């Protein structure tokens, strides 16, 4: 940012850094990380209102605030500005997954993977497809996708939680427990509330199904 203070993509990138810090609760103050994610995204758009990554970053920041209508508006705007923006399509899928729109999720994440099959965020795309499959009645597919996501070298600890849930849905309980053990090592003290803070599903039935499976696996609320 110091080298090129007028580059909107730089500030969009800084916004996403703070998004990740809030999402993974790396920083000491999650609310401050959210605030900085929002401010950097807004600054990116002040520099260039037509920058797709700026709208994407702002949409992601709104996700952290659980303002899903604004989040989806901004993310979809980024796609209109650049229809080939794979991260825009993935973020649309993520938002639709949170909202319980299974068909919209599958369409958007499928487009993201077609546009960028070797994306650094492939683990997240696969995990989104896995959760969607679990709630579309395809437990085996959910487990296969979740396991692929967890094998990605840069997959974060929440992916272990998703893999545990998806394998439990597929009745692969031994494998599900192995993921819970990996989760405990990666993030000691992980609780169900940590999962729902990262994935604040709006669909009550989805939340309850996930909560019940986690309780069976020994996770605490």
GROMACS .gro file of N, CA and C in nm, residues 7-178:
model
  516
    7UNK      N    1  -0.366   0.196  -0.571
    7UNK     CA    2  -0.401   0.070  -0.634
    7UNK      C    3  -0.517   0.006  -0.558
    8UNK      N    4  -0.638   0.003  -0.616
    8UNK     CA    5  -0.754  -0.050  -0.545
    8UNK      C    6  -0.742  -0.198  -0.510
    9UNK      N    7  -0.675  -0.277  -0.596
    9UNK     CA    8  -0.665  -0.420  -0.568
    9UNK      C    9  -0.577  -0.448  -0.446
   10UNK      N   10  -0.482  -0.360  -0.422
   10UNK     CA   11  -0.398  -0.375  -0.303
   10UNK      C   12  -0.484  -0.366  -0.177
   11UNK      N   13  -0.574  -0.268  -0.175
   11UNK     CA   14  -0.658  -0.249  -0.057
   11UNK      C   15  -0.766  -0.356  -0.047
   12UNK      N   16  -0.811  -0.406  -0.161
   12UNK     CA   17  -0.903  -0.520  -0.158
   12UNK      C   18  -0.834  -0.642  -0.098
   13UNK      N   19  -0.706  -0.661  -0.135
   13UNK     CA   20  -0.629  -0.770  -0.079
   13UNK      C   21  -0.607  -0.754   0.071
   14UNK      N   22  -0.578  -0.632   0.115
   14UNK     CA   23  -0.562  -0.606   0.258
   14UNK      C   24  -0.693  -0.634   0.332
   15UNK      N   25  -0.804  -0.601   0.270
   15UNK     CA   26  -0.934  -0.629   0.331
   15UNK      C   27  -0.950  -0.779   0.354
   16UNK      N   28  -0.910  -0.858   0.254
   16UNK     CA   29  -0.926  -1.003   0.267
   16UNK      C   30  -0.831  -1.061   0.372
   17UNK      N   31  -0.714  -1.001   0.387
   17UNK     CA   32  -0.623  -1.045   0.494
   17UNK      C   33  -0.693  -1.033   0.630
   18UNK      N   34  -0.758  -0.918   0.652
   18UNK     CA   35  -0.826  -0.899   0.780
   18UNK      C   36  -0.953  -0.984   0.788
   19UNK      N   37  -1.015  -1.012   0.673
   19UNK     CA   38  -1.128  -1.105   0.672
   19UNK      C   39  -1.083  -1.242   0.723
   20UNK      N   40  -0.970  -1.289   0.671
   20UNK     CA   41  -0.918  -1.419   0.713
   20UNK      C   42  -0.884  -1.419   0.862
   21UNK      N   43  -0.826  -1.310   0.909
   21UNK     CA   44  -0.790  -1.302   1.050
   21UNK      C   45  -0.914  -1.307   1.139
   22UNK      N   46  -1.021  -1.247   1.092
   22UNK     CA   47  -1.147  -1.251   1.169
   22UNK      C   48  -1.210  -1.390   1.159
   23UNK      N   49  -1.215  -1.445   1.039
   23UNK     CA   50  -1.280  -1.574   1.015
   23UNK      C   51  -1.211  -1.686   1.093
   24UNK      N   52  -1.078  -1.683   1.094
   24UNK     CA   53  -1.001  -1.786   1.165
   24UNK      C   54  -0.968  -1.746   1.308
   25UNK      N   55  -1.014  -1.626   1.347
   25UNK     CA   56  -0.992  -1.574   1.482
   25UNK      C   57  -0.845  -1.577   1.519
   26UNK      N   58  -0.763  -1.527   1.425
   26UNK     CA   59  -0.619  -1.519   1.447
   26UNK      C   60  -0.585  -1.397   1.532
   27UNK      N   61  -0.653  -1.285   1.506
   27UNK     CA   62  -0.625  -1.164   1.580
   27UNK      C   63  -0.686  -1.168   1.720
   28UNK      N   64  -0.643  -1.078   1.804
   28UNK     CA   65  -0.693  -1.072   1.941
   28UNK      C   66  -0.832  -1.010   1.948
   29UNK      N   67  -0.865  -0.924   1.851
   29UNK     CA   68  -0.991  -0.851   1.854
   29UNK      C   69  -1.066  -0.875   1.723
   30UNK      N   70  -1.159  -0.968   1.723
   30UNK     CA   71  -1.231  -1.004   1.600
   30UNK      C   72  -1.309  -0.885   1.546
   31UNK      N   73  -1.372  -0.808   1.633
   31UNK     CA   74  -1.450  -0.692   1.587
   31UNK      C   75  -1.362  -0.591   1.516
   32UNK      N   76  -1.240  -0.572   1.565
   32UNK     CA   77  -1.149  -0.478   1.500
   32UNK      C   78  -1.105  -0.531   1.365
   33UNK      N   79  -1.083  -0.661   1.354
   33UNK     CA   80  -1.046  -0.719   1.224
   33UNK      C   81  -1.159  -0.699   1.124
   34UNK      N   82  -1.284  -0.717   1.167
   34UNK     CA   83  -1.399  -0.696   1.079
   34UNK      C   84  -1.405  -0.550   1.035
   35UNK      N   85  -1.383  -0.460   1.129
   35UNK     CA   86  -1.385  -0.317   1.098
   35UNK      C   87  -1.279  -0.282   0.994
   36UNK      N   88  -1.161  -0.337   1.008
   36UNK     CA   89  -1.054  -0.307   0.914
   36UNK      C   90  -1.081  -0.370   0.778
   37UNK      N   91  -1.139  -0.489   0.776
   37UNK     CA   92  -1.177  -0.552   0.649
   37UNK      C   93  -1.275  -0.463   0.573
   38UNK      N   94  -1.371  -0.408   0.646
   38UNK     CA   95  -1.471  -0.320   0.585
   38UNK      C   96  -1.408  -0.191   0.534
   39UNK      N   97  -1.323  -0.131   0.615
   39UNK     CA   98  -1.262  -0.002   0.579
   39UNK      C   99  -1.172  -0.015   0.457
   40UNK      N  100  -1.091  -0.120   0.452
   40UNK     CA  101  -1.002  -0.138   0.336
   40UNK      C  102  -1.082  -0.164   0.209
   41UNK      N  103  -1.190  -0.240   0.219
   41UNK     CA  104  -1.274  -0.266   0.101
   41UNK      C  105  -1.339  -0.137   0.053
   42UNK      N  106  -1.389  -0.058   0.145
   42UNK     CA  107  -1.451   0.069   0.107
   42UNK      C  108  -1.349   0.163   0.044
   43UNK      N  109  -1.226   0.161   0.096
   43UNK     CA  110  -1.121   0.246   0.039
   43UNK      C  111  -1.087   0.201  -0.103
   44UNK      N  112  -1.084   0.070  -0.125
   44UNK     CA  113  -1.058   0.019  -0.260
   44UNK      C  114  -1.162   0.073  -0.358
   45UNK      N  115  -1.287   0.077  -0.316
   45UNK     CA  116  -1.394   0.126  -0.404
   45UNK      C  117  -1.393   0.277  -0.416
   46UNK      N  118  -1.342   0.346  -0.316
   46UNK     CA  119  -1.324   0.491  -0.329
   46UNK      C  120  -1.222   0.522  -0.438
   47UNK      N  121  -1.122   0.436  -0.449
   47UNK     CA  122  -1.019   0.455  -0.552
   47UNK      C  123  -1.071   0.418  -0.690
   48UNK      N  124  -1.154   0.315  -0.697
   48UNK     CA  125  -1.211   0.272  -0.826
   48UNK      C  126  -1.344   0.200  -0.801
   49UNK      N  127  -1.456   0.270  -0.823
   49UNK     CA  128  -1.588   0.209  -0.798
   49UNK      C  129  -1.621   0.091  -0.889
   50UNK      N  130  -1.542   0.071  -0.995
   50UNK     CA  131  -1.570  -0.038  -1.088
   50UNK      C  132  -1.468  -0.153  -1.072
   51UNK      N  133  -1.398  -0.157  -0.961
   51UNK     CA  134  -1.302  -0.264  -0.938
   51UNK      C  135  -1.373  -0.388  -0.883
   52UNK      N  136  -1.376  -0.498  -0.958
   52UNK     CA  137  -1.447  -0.618  -0.912
   52UNK      C  138  -1.398  -0.668  -0.776
   53UNK      N  139  -1.267  -0.667  -0.755
   53UNK     CA  140  -1.215  -0.718  -0.629
   53UNK      C  141  -1.254  -0.630  -0.511
   54UNK      N  142  -1.276  -0.502  -0.537
   54UNK     CA  143  -1.323  -0.413  -0.431
   54UNK      C  144  -1.464  -0.450  -0.387
   55UNK      N  145  -1.553  -0.473  -0.483
   55UNK     CA  146  -1.690  -0.513  -0.450
   55UNK      C  147  -1.691  -0.651  -0.383
   56UNK      N  148  -1.605  -0.740  -0.433
   56UNK     CA  149  -1.593  -0.873  -0.371
   56UNK      C  150  -1.549  -0.861  -0.225
   57UNK      N  151  -1.445  -0.781  -0.202
   57UNK     CA  152  -1.394  -0.765  -0.065
   57UNK      C  153  -1.499  -0.703   0.026
   58UNK      N  154  -1.574  -0.607  -0.026
   58UNK     CA  155  -1.679  -0.545   0.055
   58UNK      C  156  -1.789  -0.646   0.087
   59UNK      N  157  -1.825  -0.727  -0.012
   59UNK     CA  158  -1.924  -0.832   0.012
   59UNK      C  159  -1.878  -0.929   0.119
   60UNK      N  160  -1.751  -0.969   0.113
   60UNK     CA  161  -1.698  -1.060   0.214
   60UNK      C  162  -1.701  -0.995   0.352
   61UNK      N  163  -1.670  -0.866   0.358
   61UNK     CA  164  -1.675  -0.796   0.487
   61UNK      C  165  -1.817  -0.793   0.543
   62UNK      N  166  -1.915  -0.772   0.456
   62UNK     CA  167  -2.054  -0.773   0.501
   62UNK      C  168  -2.094  -0.913   0.552
   63UNK      N  169  -2.033  -1.017   0.496
   63UNK     CA  170  -2.060  -1.152   0.546
   63UNK      C  171  -2.022  -1.164   0.694
   64UNK      N  172  -1.907  -1.107   0.729
   64UNK     CA  173  -1.862  -1.111   0.868
   64UNK      C  174  -1.959  -1.039   0.960
   65UNK      N  175  -2.026  -0.937   0.906
   65UNK     CA  176  -2.126  -0.863   0.984
   65UNK      C  177  -2.263  -0.930   0.980
   66UNK      N  178  -2.270  -1.042   0.908
   66UNK     CA  179  -2.394  -1.118   0.890
   66UNK      C  180  -2.504  -1.034   0.825
   67UNK      N  181  -2.462  -0.945   0.736
   67UNK     CA  182  -2.556  -0.868   0.653
   67UNK      C  183  -2.557  -0.935   0.516
   68UNK      N  184  -2.634  -1.041   0.503
   68UNK     CA  185  -2.623  -1.129   0.388
   68UNK      C  186  -2.680  -1.070   0.260
   69UNK      N  187  -2.782  -0.985   0.271
   69UNK     CA  188  -2.838  -0.922   0.151
   69UNK      C  189  -2.735  -0.829   0.087
   70UNK      N  190  -2.673  -0.745   0.168
   70UNK     CA  191  -2.570  -0.655   0.116
   70UNK      C  192  -2.450  -0.734   0.066
   71UNK      N  193  -2.414  -0.839   0.137
   71UNK     CA  194  -2.300  -0.922   0.096
   71UNK      C  195  -2.324  -0.979  -0.044
   72UNK      N  196  -2.440  -1.039  -0.065
   72UNK     CA  197  -2.469  -1.101  -0.194
   72UNK      C  198  -2.477  -0.996  -0.305
   73UNK      N  199  -2.532  -0.879  -0.274
   73UNK     CA  200  -2.539  -0.771  -0.373
   73UNK      C  201  -2.400  -0.733  -0.421
   74UNK      N  202  -2.309  -0.711  -0.327
   74UNK     CA  203  -2.173  -0.670  -0.364
   74UNK      C  204  -2.099  -0.780  -0.438
   75UNK      N  205  -2.113  -0.903  -0.393
   75UNK     CA  206  -2.044  -1.015  -0.458
   75UNK      C  207  -2.097  -1.035  -0.600
   76UNK      N  208  -2.228  -1.028  -0.616
   76UNK     CA  209  -2.286  -1.042  -0.750
   76UNK      C  210  -2.245  -0.926  -0.840
   77UNK      N  211  -2.228  -0.808  -0.780
   77UNK     CA  212  -2.181  -0.693  -0.859
   77UNK      C  213  -2.040  -0.719  -0.910
   78UNK      N  214  -1.956  -0.782  -0.828
   78UNK     CA  215  -1.819  -0.813  -0.872
   78UNK      C  216  -1.822  -0.908  -0.992
   79UNK      N  217  -1.917  -1.000  -0.992
   79UNK     CA  218  -1.928  -1.095  -1.103
   79UNK      C  219  -1.979  -1.027  -1.230
   80UNK      N  220  -2.071  -0.932  -1.214
   80UNK     CA  221  -2.119  -0.857  -1.331
   80UNK      C  222  -2.005  -0.779  -1.396
   81UNK      N  223  -1.918  -0.723  -1.312
   81UNK     CA  224  -1.804  -0.647  -1.364
   81UNK      C  225  -1.700  -0.738  -1.428
   82UNK      N  226  -1.688  -0.861  -1.377
   82UNK     CA  227  -1.594  -0.958  -1.433
   82UNK      C  228  -1.654  -1.098  -1.423
   83UNK      N  229  -1.724  -1.142  -1.528
   83UNK     CA  230  -1.790  -1.273  -1.524
   83UNK      C  231  -1.694  -1.390  -1.507
   84UNK      N  232  -1.563  -1.367  -1.529
   84UNK     CA  233  -1.465  -1.474  -1.516
   84UNK      C  234  -1.394  -1.472  -1.380
   85UNK      N  235  -1.449  -1.399  -1.287
   85UNK     CA  236  -1.388  -1.384  -1.155
   85UNK      C  237  -1.425  -1.504  -1.068
   86UNK      N  238  -1.336  -1.602  -1.063
   86UNK     CA  239  -1.366  -1.728  -0.993
   86UNK      C  240  -1.396  -1.706  -0.845
   87UNK      N  241  -1.321  -1.618  -0.780
   87UNK     CA  242  -1.344  -1.596  -0.637
   87UNK      C  243  -1.478  -1.529  -0.612
   88UNK      N  244  -1.523  -1.452  -0.709
   88UNK     CA  245  -1.657  -1.393  -0.697
   88UNK      C  246  -1.763  -1.502  -0.700
   89UNK      N  247  -1.750  -1.595  -0.793
   89UNK     CA  248  -1.846  -1.705  -0.803
   89UNK      C  249  -1.841  -1.792  -0.676
   90UNK      N  250  -1.719  -1.821  -0.628
   90UNK     CA  251  -1.709  -1.901  -0.505
   90UNK      C  252  -1.774  -1.828  -0.387
   91UNK      N  253  -1.750  -1.699  -0.375
   91UNK     CA  254  -1.807  -1.623  -0.263
   91UNK      C  255  -1.958  -1.616  -0.272
   92UNK      N  256  -2.011  -1.612  -0.394
   92UNK     CA  257  -2.155  -1.620  -0.412
   92UNK      C  258  -2.205  -1.755  -0.362
   93UNK      N  259  -2.133  -1.862  -0.395
   93UNK     CA  260  -2.171  -1.996  -0.349
   93UNK      C  261  -2.167  -2.004  -0.197
   94UNK      N  262  -2.063  -1.950  -0.136
   94UNK     CA  263  -2.050  -1.952   0.010
   94UNK      C  264  -2.168  -1.882   0.076
   95UNK      N  265  -2.203  -1.765   0.022
   95UNK     CA  266  -2.315  -1.689   0.078
   95UNK      C  267  -2.446  -1.765   0.061
   96UNK      N  268  -2.466  -1.823  -0.056
   96UNK     CA  269  -2.589  -1.899  -0.081
   96UNK      C  270  -2.597  -2.024   0.007
   97UNK      N  271  -2.481  -2.084   0.035
   97UNK     CA  272  -2.480  -2.198   0.127
   97UNK      C  273  -2.528  -2.154   0.266
   98UNK      N  274  -2.479  -2.041   0.312
   98UNK     CA  275  -2.520  -1.989   0.442
   98UNK      C  276  -2.671  -1.962   0.444
   99UNK      N  277  -2.725  -1.917   0.331
   99UNK     CA  278  -2.867  -1.885   0.321
   99UNK      C  279  -2.954  -2.009   0.296
  100UNK      N  280  -2.892  -2.124   0.269
  100UNK     CA  281  -2.968  -2.246   0.246
  100UNK      C  282  -3.019  -2.263   0.104
  101UNK      N  283  -2.958  -2.190   0.008
  101UNK     CA  284  -2.997  -2.199  -0.132
  101UNK      C  285  -2.910  -2.306  -0.198
  102UNK      N  286  -2.954  -2.432  -0.193
  102UNK     CA  287  -2.869  -2.542  -0.239
  102UNK      C  288  -2.844  -2.539  -0.389
  103UNK      N  289  -2.946  -2.511  -0.468
  103UNK     CA  290  -2.928  -2.507  -0.613
  103UNK      C  291  -2.837  -2.393  -0.654
  104UNK      N  292  -2.859  -2.275  -0.595
  104UNK     CA  293  -2.774  -2.160  -0.625
  104UNK      C  294  -2.630  -2.184  -0.584
  105UNK      N  295  -2.612  -2.252  -0.472
  105UNK     CA  296  -2.477  -2.284  -0.425
  105UNK      C  297  -2.405  -2.372  -0.526
  106UNK      N  298  -2.471  -2.478  -0.569
  106UNK     CA  299  -2.408  -2.573  -0.660
  106UNK      C  300  -2.374  -2.507  -0.794
  107UNK      N  301  -2.462  -2.425  -0.844
  107UNK     CA  302  -2.437  -2.356  -0.971
  107UNK      C  303  -2.316  -2.264  -0.960
  108UNK      N  304  -2.311  -2.186  -0.852
  108UNK     CA  305  -2.204  -2.088  -0.836
  108UNK      C  306  -2.069  -2.153  -0.810
  109UNK      N  307  -2.065  -2.254  -0.723
  109UNK     CA  308  -1.936  -2.318  -0.692
  109UNK      C  309  -1.888  -2.400  -0.810
  110UNK      N  310  -1.978  -2.458  -0.885
  110UNK     CA  311  -1.938  -2.530  -1.005
  110UNK      C  312  -1.872  -2.437  -1.106
  111UNK      N  313  -1.927  -2.318  -1.122
  111UNK     CA  314  -1.868  -2.219  -1.213
  111UNK      C  315  -1.731  -2.175  -1.163
  112UNK      N  316  -1.717  -2.156  -1.033
  112UNK     CA  317  -1.587  -2.117  -0.976
  112UNK      C  318  -1.481  -2.222  -1.005
  113UNK      N  319  -1.515  -2.349  -0.989
  113UNK     CA  320  -1.417  -2.455  -1.011
  113UNK      C  321  -1.384  -2.471  -1.159
  114UNK      N  322  -1.482  -2.447  -1.246
  114UNK     CA  323  -1.454  -2.454  -1.390
  114UNK      C  324  -1.359  -2.342  -1.432
  115UNK      N  325  -1.378  -2.225  -1.375
  115UNK     CA  326  -1.295  -2.110  -1.411
  115UNK      C  327  -1.154  -2.122  -1.354
  116UNK      N  328  -1.141  -2.185  -1.236
  116UNK     CA  329  -1.010  -2.193  -1.171
  116UNK      C  330  -0.993  -2.329  -1.104
  117UNK      N  331  -0.970  -2.434  -1.183
  117UNK     CA  332  -0.966  -2.571  -1.128
  117UNK      C  333  -0.850  -2.597  -1.032
  118UNK      N  334  -0.746  -2.513  -1.037
  118UNK     CA  335  -0.631  -2.532  -0.948
  118UNK      C  336  -0.615  -2.414  -0.853
  119UNK      N  337  -0.725  -2.355  -0.820
  119UNK     CA  338  -0.725  -2.236  -0.735
  119UNK      C  339  -0.668  -2.266  -0.596
  120UNK      N  340  -0.599  -2.168  -0.537
  120UNK     CA  341  -0.548  -2.184  -0.401
  120UNK      C  342  -0.661  -2.202  -0.299
  121UNK      N  343  -0.781  -2.160  -0.337
  121UNK     CA  344  -0.897  -2.177  -0.248
  121UNK      C  345  -0.979  -2.300  -0.286
  122UNK      N  346  -0.918  -2.394  -0.357
  122UNK     CA  347  -0.991  -2.515  -0.397
  122UNK      C  348  -1.046  -2.590  -0.276
  123UNK      N  349  -0.972  -2.588  -0.165
  123UNK     CA  350  -1.021  -2.657  -0.045
  123UNK      C  351  -1.155  -2.601  -0.001
  124UNK      N  352  -1.170  -2.469  -0.010
  124UNK     CA  353  -1.295  -2.404   0.031
  124UNK      C  354  -1.408  -2.434  -0.067
  125UNK      N  355  -1.375  -2.437  -0.196
  125UNK     CA  356  -1.476  -2.470  -0.296
  125UNK      C  357  -1.526  -2.613  -0.277
  126UNK      N  358  -1.432  -2.706  -0.255
  126UNK     CA  359  -1.469  -2.846  -0.233
  126UNK      C  360  -1.551  -2.862  -0.106
  127UNK      N  361  -1.513  -2.790  -0.001
  127UNK     CA  362  -1.586  -2.799   0.126
  127UNK      C  363  -1.728  -2.746   0.111
  128UNK      N  364  -1.743  -2.639   0.033
  128UNK     CA  365  -1.877  -2.584   0.008
  128UNK      C  366  -1.962  -2.685  -0.068
  129UNK      N  367  -1.904  -2.748  -0.169
  129UNK     CA  368  -1.977  -2.852  -0.242
  129UNK      C  369  -2.012  -2.970  -0.151
  130UNK      N  370  -1.922  -3.001  -0.057
  130UNK     CA  371  -1.945  -3.113   0.034
  130UNK      C  372  -2.064  -3.086   0.124
  131UNK      N  373  -2.068  -2.969   0.184
  131UNK     CA  374  -2.181  -2.933   0.272
  131UNK      C  375  -2.310  -2.933   0.192
  132UNK      N  376  -2.304  -2.878   0.071
  132UNK     CA  377  -2.423  -2.874  -0.013
  132UNK      C  378  -2.472  -3.015  -0.046
  133UNK      N  379  -2.379  -3.106  -0.075
  133UNK     CA  380  -2.416  -3.244  -0.105
  133UNK      C  381  -2.479  -3.311   0.017
  134UNK      N  382  -2.426  -3.281   0.135
  134UNK     CA  383  -2.479  -3.340   0.258
  134UNK      C  384  -2.625  -3.303   0.279
  135UNK      N  385  -2.660  -3.180   0.241
  135UNK     CA  386  -2.797  -3.134   0.261
  135UNK      C  387  -2.885  -3.155   0.138
  136UNK      N  388  -2.827  -3.217   0.037
  136UNK     CA  389  -2.905  -3.252  -0.082
  136UNK      C  390  -2.928  -3.403  -0.088
  137UNK      N  391  -2.896  -3.473   0.021
  137UNK     CA  392  -2.920  -3.616   0.029
  137UNK      C  393  -2.812  -3.703  -0.031
  138UNK      N  394  -2.693  -3.646  -0.056
  138UNK     CA  395  -2.583  -3.722  -0.116
  138UNK      C  396  -2.468  -3.735  -0.016
  139UNK      N  397  -2.490  -3.817   0.086
  139UNK     CA  398  -2.392  -3.831   0.192
  139UNK      C  399  -2.257  -3.883   0.146
  140UNK      N  400  -2.258  -3.983   0.058
  140UNK     CA  401  -2.132  -4.039   0.009
  140UNK      C  402  -2.052  -3.935  -0.069
  141UNK      N  403  -2.120  -3.863  -0.156
  141UNK     CA  404  -2.052  -3.758  -0.232
  141UNK      C  405  -1.998  -3.651  -0.138
  142UNK      N  406  -2.075  -3.618  -0.036
  142UNK     CA  407  -2.032  -3.518   0.062
  142UNK      C  408  -1.902  -3.560   0.129
  143UNK      N  409  -1.894  -3.687   0.168
  143UNK     CA  410  -1.773  -3.737   0.235
  143UNK      C  411  -1.653  -3.734   0.141
  144UNK      N  412  -1.672  -3.777   0.016
  144UNK     CA  413  -1.562  -3.777  -0.081
  144UNK      C  414  -1.511  -3.635  -0.103
  145UNK      N  415  -1.600  -3.541  -0.123
  145UNK     CA  416  -1.560  -3.402  -0.146
  145UNK      C  417  -1.493  -3.342  -0.023
  146UNK      N  418  -1.547  -3.370   0.094
  146UNK     CA  419  -1.489  -3.315   0.218
  146UNK      C  420  -1.350  -3.370   0.242
  147UNK      N  421  -1.332  -3.500   0.214
  147UNK     CA  422  -1.200  -3.560   0.231
  147UNK      C  423  -1.098  -3.499   0.136
  148UNK      N  424  -1.141  -3.471   0.014
  148UNK     CA  425  -1.053  -3.405  -0.083
  148UNK      C  426  -1.017  -3.265  -0.034
  149UNK      N  427  -1.115  -3.195   0.021
  149UNK     CA  428  -1.089  -3.061   0.074
  149UNK      C  429  -0.987  -3.065   0.187
  150UNK      N  430  -1.003  -3.161   0.278
  150UNK     CA  431  -0.915  -3.171   0.394
  150UNK      C  432  -0.772  -3.209   0.355
  151UNK      N  433  -0.756  -3.275   0.240
  151UNK     CA  434  -0.623  -3.314   0.195
  151UNK      C  435  -0.545  -3.200   0.133
  152UNK      N  436  -0.611  -3.089   0.102
  152UNK     CA  437  -0.541  -2.975   0.044
  152UNK      C  438  -0.442  -2.918   0.146
  153UNK      N  439  -0.320  -2.889   0.105
  153UNK     CA  440  -0.217  -2.849   0.202
  153UNK      C  441  -0.246  -2.720   0.277
  154UNK      N  442  -0.329  -2.633   0.220
  154UNK     CA  443  -0.357  -2.505   0.286
  154UNK      C  444  -0.496  -2.500   0.350
  155UNK      N  445  -0.558  -2.617   0.365
  155UNK     CA  446  -0.692  -2.620   0.427
  155UNK      C  447  -0.682  -2.578   0.574
  156UNK      N  448  -0.772  -2.490   0.618
  156UNK     CA  449  -0.769  -2.445   0.757
  156UNK      C  450  -0.848  -2.539   0.847
  157UNK      N  451  -0.846  -2.511   0.977
  157UNK     CA  452  -0.901  -2.606   1.074
  157UNK      C  453  -1.051  -2.627   1.062
  158UNK      N  454  -1.126  -2.528   1.015
  158UNK     CA  455  -1.270  -2.547   0.999
  158UNK      C  456  -1.302  -2.658   0.898
  159UNK      N  457  -1.209  -2.682   0.805
  159UNK     CA  458  -1.232  -2.786   0.705
  159UNK      C  459  -1.236  -2.923   0.772
  160UNK      N  460  -1.160  -2.942   0.879
  160UNK     CA  461  -1.167  -3.068   0.954
  160UNK      C  462  -1.306  -3.086   1.015
  161UNK      N  463  -1.365  -2.977   1.061
  161UNK     CA  464  -1.500  -2.985   1.117
  161UNK      C  465  -1.601  -3.024   1.008
  162UNK      N  466  -1.587  -2.964   0.891
  162UNK     CA  467  -1.676  -2.998   0.779
  162UNK      C  468  -1.658  -3.143   0.739
  163UNK      N  469  -1.533  -3.190   0.734
  163UNK     CA  470  -1.507  -3.328   0.697
  163UNK      C  471  -1.564  -3.425   0.801
  164UNK      N  472  -1.554  -3.388   0.928
  164UNK     CA  473  -1.612  -3.472   1.034
  164UNK      C  474  -1.763  -3.483   1.015
  165UNK      N  475  -1.830  -3.370   0.991
  165UNK     CA  476  -1.975  -3.370   0.972
  165UNK      C  477  -2.014  -3.453   0.849
  166UNK      N  478  -1.946  -3.429   0.737
  166UNK     CA  479  -1.985  -3.497   0.613
  166UNK      C  480  -1.963  -3.648   0.622
  167UNK      N  481  -1.856  -3.689   0.687
  167UNK     CA  482  -1.833  -3.833   0.704
  167UNK      C  483  -1.935  -3.894   0.800
  168UNK      N  484  -1.976  -3.818   0.899
  168UNK     CA  485  -2.081  -3.868   0.990
  168UNK      C  486  -2.212  -3.887   0.915
  169UNK      N  487  -2.244  -3.793   0.826
  169UNK     CA  488  -2.366  -3.804   0.745
  169UNK      C  489  -2.360  -3.929   0.658
  170UNK      N  490  -2.240  -3.963   0.610
  170UNK     CA  491  -2.221  -4.081   0.525
  170UNK      C  492  -2.205  -4.209   0.606
  171UNK      N  493  -2.226  -4.199   0.737
  171UNK     CA  494  -2.214  -4.314   0.826
  171UNK      C  495  -2.071  -4.367   0.835
  172UNK      N  496  -1.975  -4.282   0.803
  172UNK     CA  497  -1.834  -4.319   0.817
  172UNK      C  498  -1.785  -4.265   0.952
  173UNK      N  499  -1.833  -4.323   1.058
  173UNK     CA  500  -1.812  -4.265   1.191
  173UNK      C  501  -1.667  -4.270   1.237
  174UNK      N  502  -1.595  -4.377   1.203
  174UNK     CA  503  -1.454  -4.385   1.243
  174UNK      C  504  -1.372  -4.273   1.179
  175UNK      N  505  -1.398  -4.250   1.050
  175UNK     CA  506  -1.327  -4.143   0.980
  175UNK      C  507  -1.367  -4.007   1.038
  176UNK      N  508  -1.495  -3.990   1.067
  176UNK     CA  509  -1.544  -3.865   1.125
  176UNK      C  510  -1.471  -3.836   1.256
  177UNK      N  511  -1.454  -3.937   1.339
  177UNK     CA  512  -1.385  -3.917   1.468
  177UNK      C  513  -1.238  -3.882   1.448
  178UNK      N  514  -1.177  -3.937   1.344
  178UNK     CA  515  -1.038  -3.903   1.313
  178UNK      C  516  -1.025  -3.754   1.281
   0.00000   0.00000   0.00000
